[in-house]
Short mmCIF file of C-alpha atoms in Angstrom, two decimals:
data_model
loop_
_atom_site.label_atom_id
_atom_site.label_comp_id
_atom_site.label_asym_id
_atom_site.label_seq_id
_atom_site.Cartn_x
_atom_site.Cartn_y
_atom_site.Cartn_z
CA MET A 296 0.00 0.00 0.00
CA THR A 297 1.31 3.43 -0.98
CA PRO A 298 1.48 5.74 0.85
CA ALA A 299 1.97 3.82 4.08
CA ALA A 300 -0.17 6.37 5.95
CA PRO A 301 -3.09 7.20 3.61
CA GLU A 302 -5.20 10.32 4.12
CA ALA A 303 -8.84 11.14 3.45
CA GLY A 304 -9.37 12.62 0.01
CA LYS A 305 -5.99 11.39 -1.25
CA ALA A 306 -5.12 8.65 -3.72
CA VAL A 307 -3.79 5.31 -2.51
CA THR A 308 -2.22 2.47 -4.49
CA LEU A 309 -2.92 -1.08 -3.32
CA THR A 310 -0.65 -3.95 -4.32
CA ALA A 311 -1.60 -7.62 -3.95
CA THR A 312 0.48 -10.68 -4.81
CA LEU A 313 -1.07 -14.14 -5.09
CA THR A 314 1.27 -17.15 -5.03
CA ASN A 315 0.12 -20.66 -5.82
CA SER A 316 1.94 -22.73 -3.21
CA THR A 317 -0.08 -25.88 -3.96
CA ARG A 318 0.68 -28.78 -6.30
CA ILE A 319 -2.35 -28.13 -8.52
CA ALA A 320 -3.31 -25.33 -10.87
CA LEU A 321 -5.75 -22.73 -9.63
CA ARG A 322 -8.33 -22.42 -12.38
CA GLY A 323 -10.34 -19.33 -13.33
CA THR A 324 -8.74 -17.22 -10.62
CA VAL A 325 -10.42 -13.88 -9.85
CA LEU A 326 -8.84 -11.27 -7.57
CA TYR A 327 -10.96 -8.73 -5.74
CA LEU A 328 -9.31 -5.61 -4.31
CA ALA A 329 -11.48 -3.65 -1.91
CA VAL A 330 -11.56 -0.64 0.40
CA ASP A 331 -14.29 -1.33 2.94
CA ASP A 332 -17.42 -1.94 0.79
CA SER A 333 -16.02 -0.66 -2.52
CA ALA A 334 -14.38 -3.35 -4.67
CA GLU A 335 -12.97 -4.03 -8.12
CA GLN A 336 -12.17 -7.38 -9.67
CA ASP A 337 -9.47 -8.66 -12.00
CA GLY A 338 -9.56 -11.99 -13.79
CA LEU A 339 -6.19 -13.74 -13.49
CA GLY A 340 -7.03 -16.91 -15.39
CA ASP A 341 -5.20 -20.12 -14.46
CA LEU A 342 -2.32 -20.01 -12.02
CA ALA A 343 0.17 -22.89 -12.27
CA PRO A 344 1.88 -24.39 -9.19
CA GLY A 345 4.68 -22.14 -7.92
CA ARG A 346 3.59 -19.17 -9.99
CA SER A 347 2.91 -15.72 -8.57
CA VAL A 348 0.96 -12.82 -9.98
CA THR A 349 0.85 -9.22 -8.75
CA ARG A 350 -1.85 -6.65 -9.34
CA THR A 351 -2.19 -3.02 -8.28
CA TRP A 352 -5.26 -0.85 -7.86
CA ARG A 353 -5.22 2.93 -7.48
CA THR A 354 -8.20 4.54 -5.83
CA ARG A 355 -9.09 7.76 -4.05
CA LEU A 356 -10.32 7.69 -0.50
CA PRO A 357 -13.51 9.66 0.23
CA ASP A 358 -13.06 13.18 1.55
CA ASP A 359 -14.94 12.23 4.72
CA ALA A 360 -13.05 8.97 5.37
CA GLU A 361 -11.95 8.61 8.99
CA GLY A 362 -11.15 6.00 11.59
CA ARG A 363 -10.54 2.36 10.77
CA ILE A 364 -10.36 1.58 7.05
CA VAL A 365 -9.78 -2.00 5.87
CA PHE A 366 -8.02 -2.83 2.60
CA THR A 367 -8.77 -6.37 1.39
CA ALA A 368 -7.40 -8.66 -1.30
CA HIS A 369 -9.66 -11.67 -1.90
CA ALA A 370 -8.87 -14.38 -4.45
CA LEU A 371 -11.43 -16.96 -5.62
CA PHE A 372 -10.45 -19.97 -7.75
CA ASP A 373 -11.49 -23.48 -8.81
CA VAL A 374 -9.43 -26.36 -7.41
CA HIS A 375 -11.23 -29.09 -9.41
CA ARG A 376 -14.26 -29.34 -11.66
CA HIS A 377 -16.76 -29.45 -8.82
CA GLY A 378 -15.08 -27.37 -6.13
CA SER A 379 -13.63 -23.93 -5.45
CA ASP A 380 -11.62 -22.28 -2.71
CA CYS A 381 -10.46 -18.82 -1.74
CA THR A 382 -7.85 -16.89 0.19
CA ARG A 383 -7.95 -13.45 1.73
CA ALA A 384 -5.53 -10.88 3.13
CA THR A 385 -6.49 -7.67 4.93
CA THR A 386 -4.58 -4.57 5.99
CA PRO A 387 -6.36 -2.19 8.38
CA VAL A 388 -5.23 1.41 8.82
CA LEU A 389 -6.43 4.08 11.20
CA LEU A 390 -7.11 7.43 9.54
CA PRO A 391 -7.41 10.62 11.61
CA TYR A 392 -10.79 11.27 13.22
CA ARG A 393 -12.47 14.59 12.49
CA SER A 394 -13.40 15.16 16.12
CA LEU A 395 -13.06 13.46 19.47
CA ALA A 396 -16.75 12.50 19.36
CA LYS A 397 -16.20 10.70 16.04
CA ALA A 398 -13.59 8.55 17.79
CA PHE A 399 -15.87 7.48 20.67
CA ASP A 400 -15.54 3.70 21.03
CA ASN A 401 -16.73 2.91 24.55
CA ALA A 402 -20.05 3.22 26.38
CA GLY A 403 -19.18 4.29 29.91
CA ILE A 404 -22.50 5.71 31.16
CA SER A 405 -25.55 3.72 32.25
CA SER A 406 -28.88 4.69 33.75
CA ALA A 407 -30.50 3.29 36.88
CA ASP A 408 -33.08 1.38 34.82
CA ALA A 409 -30.51 -0.11 32.40
CA LEU A 410 -27.37 -0.95 34.36
CA THR A 411 -25.74 -3.31 31.88
CA VAL A 412 -25.77 -1.11 28.77
CA ALA A 413 -22.32 0.32 29.60
CA ASN A 414 -18.98 -1.07 30.70
CA ILE A 415 -16.19 1.37 31.40
CA ASP A 416 -13.68 -0.93 33.08
CA GLY A 417 -14.07 -4.43 31.65
CA SER A 418 -15.93 -5.62 34.76
CA ASN A 419 -19.35 -4.08 33.97
CA SER A 420 -18.98 -0.96 36.09
CA SER A 421 -20.08 2.40 34.70
CA LEU A 422 -20.68 6.04 35.42
CA SER A 423 -24.23 6.78 36.55
CA ALA A 424 -26.23 9.11 34.31
CA GLU A 425 -28.16 10.23 37.38
CA ALA A 426 -25.00 10.91 39.39
CA LEU A 427 -23.55 12.86 36.47
CA ALA A 428 -26.73 14.94 36.21
CA SER A 429 -26.50 15.76 39.92
CA VAL A 430 -23.25 17.65 39.23
CA GLY A 431 -24.42 19.28 36.00
CA LEU A 432 -23.04 16.74 33.55
CA THR A 433 -26.11 16.19 31.39
CA PRO A 434 -25.91 15.34 27.67
CA GLY A 435 -24.49 18.29 25.73
CA ALA A 436 -24.01 20.46 28.84
CA THR A 437 -21.18 23.00 29.03
CA VAL A 438 -19.25 22.82 32.28
CA THR A 439 -16.17 24.68 33.48
CA TYR A 440 -13.35 23.28 35.61
CA ASP A 441 -10.33 25.36 36.62
CA GLY A 442 -11.39 28.02 34.14
CA VAL A 443 -11.57 25.56 31.22
CA PRO A 444 -14.95 25.02 29.50
CA PHE A 445 -15.88 21.54 28.31
CA THR A 446 -18.86 20.19 26.40
CA TRP A 447 -20.03 16.92 27.92
CA PRO A 448 -20.87 14.22 25.33
CA ASP A 449 -24.36 14.66 23.90
CA THR A 450 -25.18 10.96 24.04
CA ARG A 451 -27.75 8.66 25.57
CA ALA A 452 -26.85 6.19 28.30
CA GLY A 453 -25.52 3.05 26.69
CA SER A 454 -24.17 4.82 23.59
CA ALA A 455 -20.49 5.35 22.86
CA ASP A 456 -19.54 8.39 24.95
CA ASN A 457 -15.76 8.24 25.41
CA VAL A 458 -12.53 7.33 23.69
CA ILE A 459 -10.29 4.58 25.02
CA SER A 460 -6.98 6.33 24.40
CA PHE A 461 -4.57 4.16 22.40
CA GLY A 462 -2.78 6.52 20.01
CA GLN A 463 -5.61 7.61 17.70
CA THR A 464 -5.14 10.83 15.74
CA VAL A 465 -7.84 13.51 16.07
CA LEU A 466 -7.85 16.56 13.80
CA LEU A 467 -7.74 19.99 15.42
CA SER A 468 -7.98 23.58 14.23
CA GLY A 469 -7.23 26.93 15.77
CA SER A 470 -4.60 27.90 18.27
CA GLY A 471 -4.23 28.53 21.98
CA SER A 472 -1.99 28.13 24.96
CA ARG A 473 -3.30 24.80 26.30
CA LEU A 474 -5.07 21.65 25.17
CA THR A 475 -7.03 20.17 28.06
CA PHE A 476 -8.82 16.84 28.30
CA LEU A 477 -11.63 15.74 30.60
CA GLY A 478 -11.42 12.06 31.42
CA THR A 479 -10.52 9.35 33.88
CA SER A 480 -8.61 6.11 34.20
CA THR A 481 -9.81 2.67 35.22
CA TRP A 482 -7.82 -0.11 36.89
CA GLY A 483 -4.93 2.12 37.91
CA VAL A 484 -3.09 5.17 36.69
CA GLY A 485 -3.46 5.80 32.96
CA LYS A 486 0.08 6.56 31.79
CA GLY A 487 1.02 7.21 28.19
CA ASP A 488 2.67 9.47 25.64
CA GLY A 489 0.96 11.52 22.95
CA LYS A 490 1.88 14.41 20.69
CA VAL A 491 0.48 17.60 19.26
CA VAL A 492 1.06 18.29 15.56
CA TYR A 493 1.07 21.89 14.35
CA ALA A 494 0.04 23.10 10.90
CA ASP A 495 3.67 23.80 10.00
CA GLY A 496 4.52 20.12 10.54
CA THR A 497 6.33 20.51 13.85
CA GLU A 498 5.45 18.14 16.66
CA GLN A 499 5.32 18.45 20.44
CA SER A 500 5.36 15.37 22.64
CA PHE A 501 3.58 15.14 25.98
CA SER A 502 2.92 12.58 28.69
CA VAL A 503 -0.05 11.98 30.97
CA ALA A 504 -0.53 10.09 34.21
CA VAL A 505 -4.23 10.17 35.10
CA PRO A 506 -5.30 8.76 38.49
CA ASP A 507 -7.73 5.89 38.86
CA TRP A 508 -11.39 6.86 38.95
CA TYR A 509 -12.27 5.02 42.17
CA GLY A 510 -12.64 7.26 45.22
CA ALA A 511 -12.91 10.98 45.88
CA ASN A 512 -9.51 12.16 44.62
CA PRO A 513 -8.56 15.65 45.91
CA SER A 514 -7.04 16.50 42.49
CA ALA A 515 -10.25 15.63 40.62
CA ALA A 516 -12.13 18.17 38.52
CA VAL A 517 -15.39 16.63 39.68
CA VAL A 518 -16.36 13.82 42.06
CA LEU A 519 -19.51 11.79 41.50
CA PRO A 520 -21.26 10.50 44.65
CA TYR A 521 -21.67 6.92 43.38
CA ARG A 522 -21.27 4.65 40.36
CA HIS A 523 -23.18 1.76 38.81
CA ILE A 524 -22.20 -1.88 38.86
CA SER A 525 -24.03 -4.74 37.18
CA THR A 526 -26.13 -5.46 40.28
CA GLY A 527 -27.13 -1.89 41.12
CA ARG A 528 -25.82 1.26 42.74
CA ASP A 529 -22.42 1.26 44.43
CA ASP A 530 -22.19 4.11 46.94
CA SER A 531 -18.51 4.68 46.34
CA PRO A 532 -17.49 8.02 44.82
CA VAL A 533 -15.63 8.17 41.52
CA SER A 534 -13.54 10.97 40.05
CA LEU A 535 -13.07 12.71 36.71
CA PHE A 536 -9.95 14.72 35.94
CA ALA A 537 -8.86 17.67 33.81
CA PHE A 538 -5.34 17.33 32.38
CA GLY A 539 -3.47 18.33 29.27
CA VAL A 540 -0.52 19.95 27.56
CA ASP A 541 0.75 23.51 27.20
CA LEU A 542 0.88 24.66 23.58
CA THR A 543 3.05 27.07 21.65
CA ALA A 544 0.79 30.12 21.70
CA GLY A 545 -0.17 31.48 18.30
CA LYS A 546 0.76 28.37 16.32
CA GLU A 547 -2.01 26.79 14.29
CA LEU A 548 -2.90 23.23 15.25
CA ARG A 549 -3.37 20.31 12.87
CA SER A 550 -4.00 17.29 15.09
CA VAL A 551 -3.37 15.53 18.36
CA VAL A 552 -2.16 11.95 18.73
CA LEU A 553 -3.88 10.67 21.87
CA PRO A 554 -1.71 9.04 24.54
CA LYS A 555 -0.96 5.38 23.99
CA VAL A 556 -2.23 3.72 27.18
CA SER A 557 -4.04 0.52 26.18
CA ASP A 558 -5.62 -1.20 23.19
CA GLY A 559 -8.98 -1.55 24.93
CA ILE A 560 -10.58 -2.30 28.27
CA GLN A 561 -9.76 -5.36 30.31
CA ALA A 562 -10.38 -6.03 33.98
CA GLY A 563 -7.15 -5.48 35.84
CA ALA A 564 -5.42 -3.43 33.11
CA PRO A 565 -5.28 0.41 33.13
CA ALA A 566 -7.24 2.24 30.45
CA LEU A 567 -7.61 5.98 29.87
CA HIS A 568 -11.05 7.32 28.92
CA LEU A 569 -11.46 10.75 27.27
CA PHE A 570 -14.87 12.43 27.27
CA ALA A 571 -14.02 15.93 26.05
CA MET A 572 -11.15 18.20 25.07
CA THR A 573 -10.80 21.96 24.73
CA ILE A 574 -8.26 24.40 23.34
CA THR A 575 -8.00 27.51 25.49
CA THR A 576 -5.90 30.65 25.77
CA ILE A 577 -4.88 31.31 29.33
CA ASN A 578 -3.58 34.80 30.07
#
């Protein structure tokens, strides 16, 4: 695949090589090259034992392409007069997301009448929609912590409402003096490295170490009075935190690469959850 890091709206060239490693000829071979649901086919004819054939396909990604895109090469062939077989190879890539909300991949909020629709920590615990509302965190609400305004996810309980931070790229625009996140960590401190990319191509690395959500942490931006577990309400407080990175004031932003903390949620393994982010200018 060329380029190795494709971008939305740009052309990409796919290359697929099929090798017949069997002792029989592959008859009437057809190769399908696809990007998600869009595919083209190429008839390769018969492929003798030990022979290889390579095909390329140049296509343009949609302007609005984002997130996980899968490139697939699928070959279909006859192995004898009454039977066929196939082989497939896939290459997934992760394009930049157009906003943090577009990258949401975890449901972390449940309601009292539907406790199991969310799972923030891999053990069926979740933030309570009712507890969030008690501190002003209702869907789409604007809240301010330490002088930084955030927009809480405008989602229903049980819908994807946060990003599990594992190195995704999110596009940004504008400039400011600080990029601040609102989030929390489960199963321990969420440690990881990310980077900010400016419009001029320069990069700025940063690190985070976000405390675990369980308990009323004195450094928290907000403390919720209780959480939900699969069997009901757990009257143990949980904390959300504001954290971020100082920016080069006046420089235009292009994107942020979220800290690499985990590849998902798993009971016993730390994961960092991001609900909102804001660019601000602090005088």
